[in-house]
Amino acid sequence: MRFERMKPFDIVIVGGGGAGLYAAMEAMKTNPSLNIAVLSKVYPNRSHTSAAQGGANAALANKAKDDTVEMHIFDTIKGSDYLADQDAVDVLCSEAPKIIRELDNIGTPWSRMDDNTIAQRPFGGAGRPRCCYCSDKTGHTILQTLYEQCLKKGVIFFNEYFALSLSVKGSRSRGLIAMNMKSGKVEAFPAKTVIFATGGYAKMYWNRSSNAAGNTGDGQAIAYRAGIPMKDMEFVQFHPTGLRKSGLLVTEGARGEGGYLINRDGERFMARYAKEKMELGPRDLVSRSLETEILEGRGFDSPAGKYLHLDLTHLGADLIKSRLPQIREMSMQFEGIDPIVEPIPVRPTAHYSMGGIDTDNFTRTVMEGVYAAGECGCVSVHGANRLGGNSLLDILVFGRIAGHTAAQEAGKFEPGTISEAELTAQYDDIRSFMHSSGHYERYGELREELGQTLGTNVGIFREASLLKKGIQDVAELKERFKKVRVFDTSDVFNTNLMQVLELRNMLDLAETVATGAYAREESRGSHTRTDFPVRDDAKWHKHTLSTQVNGRVALGEKPVTMGRYELQERTY
Amino acid sequence: MTVPTDQHKELKKDVTFRIFRFNPQVDSKPYFDDYTIPVERGITVLRSLNYIKEHIDASISFRAFCQAGICGSCGMRINSLSQLACTTQVWDVLSKSKEHGVIKVEPLRNLPLIKDLIVDMDPLVGKMKHYSNWVDSTMPEASMGKKEFLISEQEFLRYDKATDCILCASCVSECSILRVNKEYVSPAVLLKSFRMNVDSRDAIHEQRLAELVKDHGVWDCTHCYRCQETCVKSIPIMDAIHGIREDAIESRGMKDTSGSKHAEAFMSDIEKKGKLVEATLPIRTNGVLWTLQNLLPMAVKMIIKRRTPPPPPLVKSAKGIKIFREMFREMTEHVKQDHKSHKK
């Protein structure tokens, strides 16, 4: 049998990271009699939530006694360059203290202050130290805690299942179709409600991304192909210092401790861009400075791409060993370089996707019974630029809301039946890549080229002619993709097939990113147009919507919800 | 991806990766495939495997996700040692290769093989569930979110290191008990159990402990320390295992399993005679019936070969036993004091 059919579920959650697990936990709490399944293409504890080191913002006022939810709201709106919806930010920041305490109540090992309360530290763009943390492994410990609690509650997990498509009838979904990696079977999950929580899509920049290999926007791509609109896809955050070879992050701490950024002429080039703050300017400014140095030919050359130096050698072995042990370990593990004796090769790296599936404040999409949360969804709370410490918070708050809403609304819907014909179509579709005739393209090359063109043409600096080239390149890659060959024909754990399907998802979404960036003729937050260098509130103070119509992107728009805060120039 | 070539041509070597292959659909038994690629300095084993998969043989299956040493997906045996492929530098392992220029890559041990370098993690998850590897909060669910627990830095430090565990299963793969008994709790699960047991927010410490002291539990560990030596996060796993044992002895006494009875018999012999009374050790550990059923044939053989240990009355106290007893008493007193200050 090539197919398998599950009994109908009340809620199927796609993705087992912070948002998905919180949704599962909250849904079981809201209504313990519900039949809930979590599908994940990895074991949930592997999810990319684990890579978040910094922490989660909440105005607990443990550290700064005068911190308030209101200040957190303002910082977030200002940070978003006024593109965030103010009512959504209100929800995010008001729920924050409750969610951090709840995580504490179920066993998250938060670091502690002298008075035994949850520790907080300062973070970029925040007026008060409100970032709650567990050493430098905050995301990891939150993910472990949520996974443990889900095991305790007996959540049903379908681990190593790769989601293929939504089964849609008219304006609503009948459930999900997924591939069991262990058997290669295509399985039907009829469900009253589906929650997408599959994380971000910044891996489409491939070697120029700090993301996990699997952050390929699977949930967004499935929703997009089912006709659900994506929102603000052009907003991708770049981090200034990614490692040259892998794009992995060298955290801001390295510059905080006194590291220099040096070009091939041996210059501390930040003097040109931020005379006073030098290496410690805001993230987007530093990223743009590194990119300018490279574009103007002052970077170092290597076949792995151009790069600059992050020099720590003058700090001395003692300081590096005591204060920056993680960075030293990383440089040695991933570049084979000891920063005590050699500078670290770095360049800006795609880090976070602000855009995602368009949802309301209750995580509902336009399709009945379909919800999206976390980096996968776009409420929007981050607008054009996300603040550090707000991404973990986002997945927790809106993961929880998604679980609660779906649990309350599941009763309204009937689970549909997923037909044999639909399963056959999916099966034939994925097997078609294994045909030898007419299939010869190698997915590795296409994936590499996708990252290259996005990094060059839809990267930190954008401009009409570059973006046109980017759109054209992506279209050509999509054509070539039709001829991609899956060389591994086995059913059991076919990672070759999985990577090809991930590439398809990235290609579909890349089209929306490039098209949105081309349309938005202004500079706002992470989106910098050299041909339109200022923010244009009259024309562009609005969200972009991308919908798939006849296989192509159709752009639409949605107003930004304002509130107490008027538009202001964003200066720090 | 561009694994080879850099501006420094001399910093490149040809490396052969000898990879374990097994596809249950077609292979009756596993075999090895050799792939030789040029590798420059600074390249990890995972990047090399990716290169081989993309350019030479797409059918090689392995797990990888974060590529940054935090998700724990890519645990495998590289030159016979369980570690993460993404944080292991090719040139580093090359210098320890048995065969010049060859790196052997195999799946983790002690977990069921699925395909090539992929093993089934479900048994480990099953054990985490069996030993309640979660905090069962003392706070009722309805009250949650309103107030935080007050926890001292000192308590945080007791479980801080244990929460570094990324469940990569390297320790599981190296564990010498699991090689002979797949039902054994596993080092990672003991570590997590310890982490839960020392958390003051947890309400089921006694219940978890009661499960841990049963067969296949904490007393089965033989202190080979391989788990701790191999841990990719350098977690002192044995401290956690000793921690659970001390806790078990203190709160439950020495009654639970043959393991704890064995330890007790050892202690009492050492205290009385300064050496072991081997002849009665099996009886004191496992009881008369078990000893007769399981060890009688061996005892007969030992008698035939004149290899029997001396009967208890003939075991004389070791030289200097008086001084030794004094030292023993002092040490026991020390340990007790230590425990008391820990509890505070």
Coordinates of C-alpha atoms in Angstrom, one line a residue, chain A residues 29 41-43 45-48 50-51 60 62 97-99 101-113 115-118 134-135 137 140-141 144-145 147-149 151-155 159-160 182-183 203 206-207 210-215 244-246 248 300-304 307 329-337 342 442-445 447-448 487-496 499 502, chain B residues 1-8 23-25 40-44 47 50 52-74 86-89 92 114-116 118-125 128-129 133-139 141-153 156 159-169 192 195-196 199 201 232-233:
Chain A
K29 CA -5.5 22.5 28.1
K41 CA 9.7 16.8 9.6
V42 CA 12.3 16.4 12.4
Y43 CA 12.0 15.2 16.0
N45 CA 13.4 18.8 20.0
R46 CA 15.5 19.4 16.8
S47 CA 13.4 22.4 15.7
H48 CA 15.1 25.7 15.0
S50 CA 16.7 25.6 19.8
A51 CA 19.1 28.0 18.0
L60 CA 8.4 41.8 34.2
N62 CA 12.5 42.4 37.7
P97 CA 4.8 38.6 31.3
K98 CA 2.1 35.9 31.6
I99 CA 3.8 33.6 29.1
R101 CA 5.8 33.1 34.1
E102 CA 3.8 30.2 32.7
L103 CA 7.0 28.8 31.2
D104 CA 8.6 29.2 34.6
N105 CA 5.7 27.4 36.3
I106 CA 6.2 24.4 34.0
G107 CA 9.9 24.1 34.5
T108 CA 11.9 26.4 32.1
P109 CA 15.3 26.9 33.7
W110 CA 15.5 30.7 33.5
S111 CA 18.6 32.3 34.8
R112 CA 18.1 34.1 38.1
M113 CA 18.9 37.4 39.8
D115 CA 16.5 38.2 44.6
N116 CA 15.7 34.8 43.0
T117 CA 13.4 36.3 40.4
I118 CA 13.8 35.6 36.6
C134 CA 18.8 31.1 30.3
S135 CA 22.5 31.6 29.8
K137 CA 20.7 28.7 25.4
H140 CA 17.0 25.4 23.5
T141 CA 15.7 25.2 27.0
Q144 CA 13.0 21.2 25.7
T145 CA 10.5 22.3 28.3
Y147 CA 8.5 19.1 24.3
E148 CA 8.7 17.6 27.8
Q149 CA 5.3 19.0 28.7
L151 CA 5.1 14.2 26.2
K152 CA 3.6 14.5 29.7
K153 CA 0.2 15.5 28.3
G154 CA 0.4 12.6 25.8
V155 CA 0.3 14.7 22.6
N159 CA 7.8 12.7 13.8
E160 CA 9.7 12.8 10.5
K182 CA 10.3 6.3 7.4
S183 CA 8.1 4.4 5.0
K203 CA 17.2 29.5 4.2
W206 CA 21.2 29.2 1.3
N207 CA 24.9 29.6 2.2
S210 CA 22.2 31.7 9.5
N211 CA 19.1 29.3 9.4
A212 CA 18.9 25.6 9.8
A213 CA 18.9 23.5 6.5
G214 CA 15.2 22.9 7.0
N215 CA 13.9 26.5 7.3
R244 CA 32.0 33.1 5.5
K245 CA 31.6 29.4 4.8
S246 CA 28.4 28.5 6.5
L248 CA 26.3 30.8 10.9
F300 CA 38.8 39.6 0.8
D301 CA 38.4 37.2 -2.0
S302 CA 37.7 33.5 -1.9
P303 CA 35.8 31.1 -4.1
A304 CA 33.3 30.7 -1.2
Y307 CA 34.3 38.5 3.0
E329 CA 34.7 27.3 19.8
M330 CA 32.4 28.1 16.8
S331 CA 35.3 29.6 14.8
M332 CA 37.4 26.5 15.4
Q333 CA 34.5 24.1 14.6
F334 CA 33.1 25.8 11.6
E335 CA 36.1 27.7 10.0
G336 CA 39.0 25.9 11.5
I337 CA 40.3 29.2 12.8
E342 CA 43.7 34.9 13.4
R442 CA 20.9 18.6 -9.9
Y443 CA 19.0 20.2 -7.0
G444 CA 22.2 21.1 -5.3
E445 CA 23.2 23.4 -8.1
R447 CA 19.7 25.6 -4.5
E448 CA 23.1 27.2 -4.6
F487 CA 18.4 10.0 -7.9
D488 CA 17.5 8.0 -4.8
T489 CA 14.5 5.9 -5.8
S490 CA 14.0 4.2 -2.4
D491 CA 11.0 4.7 -0.2
V492 CA 12.7 4.5 3.1
F493 CA 14.0 7.9 4.4
N494 CA 14.6 9.4 1.0
T495 CA 16.3 12.7 2.0
N496 CA 17.2 13.3 -1.6
Q499 CA 15.5 18.2 -0.2
E502 CA 12.1 21.8 0.1
Chain B
M1 CA 28.3 24.3 -2.2
T2 CA 32.0 24.8 -2.6
V3 CA 33.8 22.4 -0.3
P4 CA 37.2 22.4 -2.0
T5 CA 39.4 25.2 -3.5
D6 CA 40.5 28.3 -1.7
Q7 CA 43.1 30.9 -2.4
H8 CA 45.5 28.8 -0.4
N23 CA 18.9 0.2 2.6
P24 CA 16.5 -2.2 4.2
Q25 CA 14.5 -2.4 0.9
E40 CA 40.3 22.2 2.6
R41 CA 41.1 23.3 6.2
G42 CA 38.0 24.4 8.1
I43 CA 35.5 22.0 6.6
T44 CA 33.4 19.9 8.8
R47 CA 29.8 19.7 4.9
N50 CA 26.6 17.2 2.0
I52 CA 29.2 13.9 -1.5
K53 CA 25.4 13.7 -1.5
E54 CA 25.1 16.7 -3.9
H55 CA 27.9 15.9 -6.3
I56 CA 28.6 12.2 -6.2
D57 CA 25.9 10.0 -4.7
A58 CA 22.5 11.4 -3.8
S59 CA 21.3 8.2 -2.2
I60 CA 23.4 8.5 1.0
S61 CA 21.0 9.2 3.8
F62 CA 21.8 11.1 7.0
R63 CA 20.1 13.6 9.2
A64 CA 21.2 17.2 9.6
F65 CA 19.4 20.3 10.5
C66 CA 20.8 23.3 12.3
Q67 CA 24.5 22.7 11.2
A68 CA 25.5 24.6 14.3
G69 CA 25.8 22.0 17.1
I70 CA 22.6 22.8 18.9
C71 CA 19.8 20.6 17.4
G72 CA 21.5 17.2 17.9
S73 CA 20.4 15.7 14.5
C74 CA 23.7 14.6 13.0
C86 CA 28.5 19.4 12.0
T87 CA 31.0 20.3 14.7
T88 CA 33.7 17.9 13.8
Q89 CA 36.6 19.2 11.6
D92 CA 41.1 17.0 13.2
I114 CA 16.7 2.6 9.7
K115 CA 18.9 3.4 6.7
D116 CA 22.6 4.3 6.1
I118 CA 20.0 7.1 10.3
V119 CA 18.9 5.3 13.4
D120 CA 15.5 5.2 15.1
M121 CA 15.2 7.7 18.0
D122 CA 11.8 6.4 19.2
P123 CA 13.1 4.0 21.8
L124 CA 14.9 7.0 23.5
V125 CA 11.7 9.1 23.4
M128 CA 11.9 9.7 28.4
K129 CA 8.2 9.1 28.8
N133 CA 11.3 13.3 32.0
W134 CA 9.4 16.4 32.7
V135 CA 8.7 18.8 35.5
D136 CA 5.3 17.9 37.0
S137 CA 4.6 21.3 38.5
T138 CA 3.7 21.7 42.2
M139 CA 1.5 24.6 40.9
E141 CA -2.6 24.5 36.1
A142 CA -5.3 27.0 36.8
S143 CA -2.9 29.2 38.8
M144 CA -0.2 29.3 36.2
G145 CA 1.0 32.5 34.5
K146 CA 0.3 34.7 37.5
K147 CA 3.4 34.4 39.6
E148 CA 6.9 33.2 39.1
F149 CA 8.6 30.7 41.4
L150 CA 11.5 32.1 43.4
I151 CA 14.6 30.0 42.7
S152 CA 18.1 30.6 44.0
E153 CA 21.1 30.9 41.7
F156 CA 19.7 26.9 39.1
Y159 CA 20.6 21.6 36.9
D160 CA 22.1 24.3 34.6
K161 CA 24.7 22.0 33.0
A162 CA 22.2 19.1 32.7
T163 CA 19.9 21.3 30.6
D164 CA 22.7 21.6 28.0
C165 CA 21.7 18.1 26.8
I166 CA 20.6 18.2 23.1
L167 CA 19.5 14.5 23.0
C168 CA 22.0 13.8 20.2
A169 CA 22.3 10.2 21.6
K192 CA 17.3 14.3 32.4
R195 CA 17.7 17.4 36.2
M196 CA 14.0 17.0 37.1
D199 CA 14.1 21.0 40.5
R201 CA 9.2 23.1 41.1
V232 CA 29.4 16.6 22.8
K233 CA 28.3 19.2 25.3

